[in-house]
Short mmCIF file of C-alpha atoms in Angstrom, two decimals:
data_model
loop_
_atom_site.label_atom_id
_atom_site.label_comp_id
_atom_site.label_asym_id
_atom_site.label_seq_id
_atom_site.Cartn_x
_atom_site.Cartn_y
_atom_site.Cartn_z
CA MET A 7 -87.34 91.94 -176.30
CA THR A 8 -84.99 89.09 -175.65
CA LEU A 9 -85.40 86.71 -172.74
CA PRO A 10 -82.47 86.37 -170.38
CA GLU A 11 -80.45 83.24 -170.87
CA VAL A 12 -81.07 80.70 -168.16
CA ARG A 13 -77.98 78.78 -167.21
CA THR A 14 -78.41 75.37 -165.61
CA PRO A 15 -75.93 74.49 -162.90
CA PRO A 16 -73.34 71.94 -163.92
CA ARG A 17 -74.39 68.34 -163.16
CA GLN A 18 -72.44 66.69 -160.48
CA GLU A 19 -70.78 63.42 -161.42
CA GLU A 20 -72.81 60.51 -160.08
CA ARG A 21 -70.92 58.27 -157.70
CA PRO A 22 -71.47 54.49 -157.92
CA LEU A 23 -73.31 52.87 -155.06
CA GLU A 24 -71.12 51.16 -152.56
CA VAL A 25 -72.08 47.84 -151.02
CA VAL A 26 -71.27 47.84 -147.33
CA THR A 27 -71.09 44.44 -145.69
CA ALA A 28 -72.95 44.24 -142.43
CA ARG A 29 -70.68 43.54 -139.52
CA HIS A 30 -71.57 40.90 -136.98
CA PRO A 31 -68.94 40.98 -134.24
CA LEU A 32 -70.91 38.67 -131.95
CA ARG A 33 -70.97 35.96 -134.63
CA TRP A 34 -67.21 36.12 -135.05
CA LEU A 35 -66.79 36.07 -131.29
CA GLY A 36 -69.02 33.00 -131.01
CA ALA A 37 -67.19 31.25 -133.87
CA GLY A 38 -63.87 31.97 -132.19
CA GLY A 39 -65.13 30.51 -128.93
CA VAL A 40 -66.32 27.35 -130.70
CA LEU A 41 -62.94 26.94 -132.41
CA VAL A 42 -61.18 27.26 -129.06
CA LEU A 43 -63.45 24.61 -127.53
CA LEU A 44 -62.85 22.26 -130.48
CA ALA A 45 -59.11 22.76 -130.17
CA MET A 46 -59.31 21.94 -126.46
CA VAL A 47 -61.30 18.75 -127.18
CA VAL A 48 -58.84 17.61 -129.86
CA SER A 49 -55.91 18.38 -127.58
CA ALA A 50 -57.50 16.40 -124.75
CA LEU A 51 -58.00 13.41 -127.06
CA VAL A 52 -54.52 13.50 -128.54
CA THR A 53 -52.37 14.39 -125.55
CA ASN A 54 -54.06 12.24 -122.90
CA PRO A 55 -52.19 8.90 -122.80
CA ALA A 56 -55.14 7.23 -121.05
CA TRP A 57 -56.92 6.93 -124.40
CA GLU A 58 -54.20 4.47 -125.49
CA TRP A 59 -54.39 5.18 -129.21
CA ASP A 60 -51.78 2.52 -129.89
CA VAL A 61 -54.13 -0.08 -128.37
CA VAL A 62 -57.00 1.33 -130.43
CA GLY A 63 -54.97 0.88 -133.61
CA GLN A 64 -54.01 -2.63 -132.54
CA TYR A 65 -57.62 -3.81 -132.11
CA LEU A 66 -59.46 -1.66 -134.66
CA PHE A 67 -58.98 -4.20 -137.45
CA ALA A 68 -58.47 -7.29 -135.31
CA PRO A 69 -60.10 -10.37 -136.91
CA SER A 70 -62.51 -10.87 -134.01
CA VAL A 71 -63.61 -7.23 -134.12
CA VAL A 72 -64.10 -7.29 -137.91
CA ARG A 73 -66.20 -10.47 -137.61
CA SER A 74 -68.33 -8.79 -134.95
CA VAL A 75 -68.86 -5.80 -137.26
CA LEU A 76 -70.02 -8.16 -140.02
CA LEU A 77 -72.45 -9.82 -137.60
CA THR A 78 -73.76 -6.38 -136.59
CA LEU A 79 -74.38 -5.57 -140.26
CA GLU A 80 -76.06 -8.95 -140.78
CA LEU A 81 -78.42 -8.40 -137.85
CA THR A 82 -79.19 -4.89 -139.06
CA ALA A 83 -79.90 -6.02 -142.64
CA LEU A 84 -82.15 -8.89 -141.58
CA GLY A 85 -83.98 -6.76 -139.04
CA ILE A 86 -84.62 -3.96 -141.52
CA VAL A 87 -85.60 -6.13 -144.51
CA LEU A 88 -87.94 -8.39 -142.55
CA GLY A 89 -89.19 -5.53 -140.38
CA PHE A 90 -90.10 -3.25 -143.28
CA ALA A 91 -91.61 -6.12 -145.27
CA LEU A 92 -93.92 -6.96 -142.38
CA GLY A 93 -94.39 -3.27 -141.56
CA THR A 94 -95.59 -2.53 -145.10
CA VAL A 95 -98.19 -5.29 -144.80
CA LEU A 96 -99.32 -3.92 -141.45
CA ALA A 97 -99.52 -0.38 -142.84
CA VAL A 98 -101.74 -1.52 -145.70
CA MET A 99 -103.90 -3.45 -143.24
CA ARG A 100 -104.30 -0.31 -141.10
CA LEU A 101 -105.63 1.58 -144.13
CA LEU A 102 -108.09 -1.10 -145.25
CA PRO A 103 -111.81 -0.57 -144.61
CA ASN A 104 -111.96 -4.05 -143.05
CA ARG A 105 -112.23 -3.35 -139.31
CA LEU A 106 -110.91 -6.75 -138.26
CA LEU A 107 -107.69 -6.47 -140.28
CA SER A 108 -107.25 -2.84 -139.28
CA SER A 109 -107.74 -3.68 -135.59
CA VAL A 110 -105.27 -6.59 -135.74
CA ALA A 111 -102.63 -4.33 -137.31
CA TRP A 112 -103.27 -1.63 -134.72
CA GLY A 113 -102.99 -4.17 -131.91
CA TYR A 114 -99.67 -5.44 -133.26
CA VAL A 115 -98.23 -1.93 -133.42
CA TRP A 116 -99.52 -1.14 -129.92
CA LEU A 117 -98.06 -4.30 -128.40
CA PHE A 118 -94.60 -4.28 -129.96
CA ARG A 119 -94.08 -0.56 -129.45
CA SER A 120 -95.08 -0.85 -125.79
CA VAL A 121 -92.75 -3.70 -124.78
CA PRO A 122 -89.01 -2.86 -124.55
CA LEU A 123 -86.80 -4.53 -127.13
CA ILE A 124 -84.65 -6.25 -124.52
CA LEU A 125 -87.73 -8.00 -123.09
CA GLN A 126 -88.79 -9.15 -126.54
CA LEU A 127 -85.35 -10.61 -127.18
CA LEU A 128 -85.39 -12.46 -123.87
CA PHE A 129 -88.88 -13.77 -124.60
CA TRP A 130 -87.87 -15.29 -127.94
CA TYR A 131 -84.61 -16.58 -126.48
CA ASN A 132 -86.50 -18.41 -123.71
CA LEU A 133 -89.52 -19.49 -125.76
CA ALA A 134 -88.68 -23.12 -125.07
CA LEU A 135 -89.64 -22.58 -121.43
CA LEU A 136 -93.22 -21.96 -122.55
CA TYR A 137 -93.42 -24.28 -125.54
CA PRO A 138 -90.78 -27.05 -125.45
CA ARG A 139 -92.06 -28.45 -128.75
CA LEU A 140 -93.83 -26.86 -131.72
CA SER A 141 -96.04 -28.80 -134.11
CA VAL A 142 -97.42 -28.32 -137.62
CA GLY A 143 -100.83 -29.71 -138.53
CA VAL A 144 -104.53 -28.98 -138.73
CA PRO A 145 -105.60 -26.08 -136.46
CA PHE A 146 -107.16 -27.50 -133.29
CA GLY A 147 -106.67 -30.95 -134.85
CA PRO A 148 -104.00 -33.62 -135.30
CA ALA A 149 -100.36 -32.63 -135.83
CA PHE A 150 -98.40 -33.90 -138.81
CA PHE A 151 -94.97 -33.49 -137.20
CA ASP A 152 -93.32 -31.57 -134.38
CA PHE A 153 -89.85 -30.41 -133.43
CA GLY A 154 -88.04 -29.06 -130.40
CA THR A 155 -88.15 -25.30 -129.91
CA MET A 156 -84.51 -25.20 -128.80
CA ASP A 157 -83.48 -26.79 -132.11
CA LEU A 158 -85.50 -24.27 -134.11
CA ILE A 159 -84.84 -21.01 -132.28
CA GLY A 160 -81.20 -20.51 -131.43
CA PRO A 161 -79.60 -17.25 -130.24
CA LEU A 162 -79.17 -15.84 -133.75
CA THR A 163 -82.73 -16.74 -134.80
CA ALA A 164 -84.11 -15.26 -131.58
CA ALA A 165 -82.16 -12.06 -132.18
CA VAL A 166 -83.42 -11.72 -135.76
CA LEU A 167 -87.00 -12.44 -134.68
CA GLY A 168 -86.87 -9.91 -131.88
CA LEU A 169 -85.28 -7.17 -133.98
CA ALA A 170 -87.52 -7.75 -137.02
CA LEU A 171 -90.81 -7.95 -135.13
CA HIS A 172 -89.92 -4.93 -133.02
CA GLN A 173 -88.85 -2.96 -136.09
CA ALA A 174 -92.03 -3.91 -137.98
CA ALA A 175 -94.17 -1.96 -135.51
CA TYR A 176 -92.23 1.26 -136.18
CA ALA A 177 -91.92 0.56 -139.90
CA ALA A 178 -95.71 0.16 -140.13
CA GLU A 179 -96.25 3.69 -138.84
CA ILE A 180 -93.54 5.10 -141.10
CA VAL A 181 -95.03 3.46 -144.20
CA ARG A 182 -98.58 4.39 -143.18
CA GLY A 183 -97.57 8.03 -142.76
CA GLY A 184 -95.91 7.97 -146.18
CA LEU A 185 -98.98 6.48 -147.84
CA LEU A 186 -101.26 9.05 -146.21
CA SER A 187 -99.00 11.87 -147.45
CA VAL A 188 -99.88 11.09 -151.09
CA ASP A 189 -102.61 13.35 -152.40
CA HIS A 190 -105.98 11.62 -152.61
CA GLY A 191 -106.39 12.87 -156.16
CA GLN A 192 -103.54 10.57 -157.22
CA ARG A 193 -105.52 7.58 -155.96
CA GLU A 194 -108.66 8.73 -157.75
CA ALA A 195 -106.77 9.31 -160.99
CA ALA A 196 -105.19 5.85 -160.83
CA ALA A 197 -108.60 4.30 -160.15
CA ALA A 198 -110.13 6.24 -163.04
CA LEU A 199 -107.51 4.73 -165.36
CA GLY A 200 -108.76 1.29 -164.37
CA LEU A 201 -105.55 0.18 -162.65
CA PRO A 202 -105.99 -2.72 -160.22
CA PRO A 203 -105.38 -1.89 -156.51
CA SER A 204 -102.01 -3.68 -156.35
CA ARG A 205 -100.72 -1.80 -159.40
CA ARG A 206 -102.01 1.48 -158.01
CA LEU A 207 -100.07 0.89 -154.81
CA LEU A 208 -96.80 -0.24 -156.40
CA ARG A 209 -96.67 2.09 -159.42
CA ILE A 210 -98.49 5.23 -158.35
CA ILE A 211 -98.80 5.62 -154.58
CA LEU A 212 -95.69 3.99 -153.15
CA PRO A 213 -93.11 5.83 -155.36
CA GLN A 214 -94.58 9.15 -154.22
CA ALA A 215 -94.80 8.02 -150.62
CA MET A 216 -91.08 7.17 -150.66
CA ARG A 217 -90.29 10.88 -150.38
CA THR A 218 -91.74 10.81 -146.89
CA ILE A 219 -90.76 7.24 -146.02
CA VAL A 220 -87.04 7.39 -146.84
CA PRO A 221 -85.91 10.03 -144.25
CA ASN A 222 -87.71 8.28 -141.41
CA ALA A 223 -86.64 4.84 -142.60
CA GLY A 224 -83.03 6.05 -142.73
CA ASN A 225 -83.26 7.13 -139.11
CA GLU A 226 -84.64 3.71 -138.16
CA ILE A 227 -81.83 1.90 -139.98
CA ILE A 228 -79.16 4.00 -138.28
CA GLY A 229 -80.90 3.46 -134.95
CA LEU A 230 -81.01 -0.29 -135.49
CA VAL A 231 -77.25 -0.41 -136.20
CA LYS A 232 -76.73 0.84 -132.65
CA GLY A 233 -79.74 -1.08 -131.32
CA THR A 234 -78.15 -4.41 -132.23
CA SER A 235 -75.89 -3.91 -129.21
CA VAL A 236 -78.85 -5.05 -127.07
CA VAL A 237 -78.37 -8.64 -128.26
CA TYR A 238 -75.26 -8.86 -126.08
CA ILE A 239 -77.60 -10.36 -123.43
CA MET A 240 -77.79 -13.48 -125.62
CA ALA A 241 -73.98 -13.77 -125.84
CA LEU A 242 -74.00 -13.15 -129.60
CA PRO A 243 -70.56 -11.88 -130.68
CA GLU A 244 -71.73 -8.60 -132.22
CA LEU A 245 -69.56 -5.49 -131.93
CA PHE A 246 -70.44 -4.34 -128.42
CA TYR A 247 -70.31 -7.83 -126.95
CA GLN A 248 -66.97 -8.58 -128.61
CA VAL A 249 -65.22 -5.48 -127.27
CA GLN A 250 -66.55 -6.37 -123.81
CA VAL A 251 -64.99 -9.82 -124.11
CA ILE A 252 -61.65 -8.30 -125.10
CA TYR A 253 -61.47 -5.62 -122.40
CA ASN A 254 -62.56 -8.09 -119.73
CA ARG A 255 -59.53 -10.13 -120.75
CA ASN A 256 -56.90 -7.40 -121.06
CA GLY A 257 -58.35 -4.59 -118.90
CA ARG A 258 -58.07 -1.89 -121.62
CA VAL A 259 -61.63 -0.67 -121.15
CA MET A 260 -61.54 2.83 -122.65
CA ALA A 261 -59.44 1.84 -125.63
CA LEU A 262 -61.81 -0.99 -126.59
CA LEU A 263 -64.88 1.19 -126.06
CA LEU A 264 -63.26 3.71 -128.39
CA VAL A 265 -62.78 0.94 -130.98
CA ALA A 266 -66.52 0.23 -130.84
CA ALA A 267 -67.34 3.94 -131.05
CA ILE A 268 -65.17 4.39 -134.15
CA TRP A 269 -66.83 1.45 -135.92
CA TYR A 270 -70.32 2.72 -135.05
CA LEU A 271 -69.35 6.16 -136.36
CA VAL A 272 -68.09 4.65 -139.63
CA LEU A 273 -71.19 2.51 -140.15
CA THR A 274 -73.67 5.30 -139.39
CA THR A 275 -71.74 7.77 -141.57
CA VAL A 276 -71.84 5.42 -144.56
CA LEU A 277 -75.54 4.81 -144.06
CA SER A 278 -76.16 8.57 -143.78
CA ILE A 279 -74.42 9.12 -147.13
CA VAL A 280 -76.50 6.38 -148.75
CA GLN A 281 -79.65 7.90 -147.25
CA HIS A 282 -78.74 11.28 -148.75
CA TYR A 283 -78.50 9.90 -152.28
CA VAL A 284 -81.67 7.81 -151.93
CA GLU A 285 -83.55 10.89 -150.72
CA ARG A 286 -82.23 12.87 -153.67
CA HIS A 287 -83.33 10.11 -156.06
CA TYR A 288 -86.90 10.06 -154.80
CA GLY A 289 -86.98 13.84 -154.42
CA ARG A 290 -86.58 14.45 -158.16
CA GLY A 291 -89.40 16.47 -159.64
CA ARG A 292 -90.47 17.95 -156.33
CA ALA A 293 -91.41 21.59 -156.71
#
């Protein structure tokens, strides 16, 4: 007896899977609306003669404006270097087990973060009203020599002092936060190797803390570039003060304010690019 032959149905040809892109009409609608708004803003800037772009081009690289930009950079550099140097010392003092040093550092941060920067600048600028002469000698004893406060603290020195001391309070918290972000095991491992405390800080802890310090420090630097405009109260010819002098003379207020805005945009953009590469340098090896 033979079994009947079983015929299998012919296999259908398999069709390749198709990838269907999800459609997001609301996104395209939103993007189109943003493009329209940007086009309207650009058109308003270009077509409105009140912006006086010819005046902007005339004063953008004027010698007095360029000198004021250089002074702005000088104030920023001095404020950041001195501020972060003092801030690092204060941050280390805050972390020490010595209660006196820790309390002094905390008090400094509390005081200089509580008083507005403009008041600090005015205080240093008018220090001679409180102490006409300063002396150097034995504490609570005879003085070796003295000098007039007005001769020692001029407008530029007062501006640097105010900016640096104010910045040190914020830098101290930035550095302290970075140091605390380093795993405690790194400190223990460095101590187990017999490294002295200063070498542990400079070679082990601080390079790792820079990953946290750099982004916040970059924000502070960019903020200080704009914050230097406060020193106009001391008649220092930085960028904001200089454009005020020019538009008070020729009456082209908006054009000169636009000159200052363009320079601030250029300076902050360059600093943002530098910050990006510094962050990438210290971020190497991060998982």
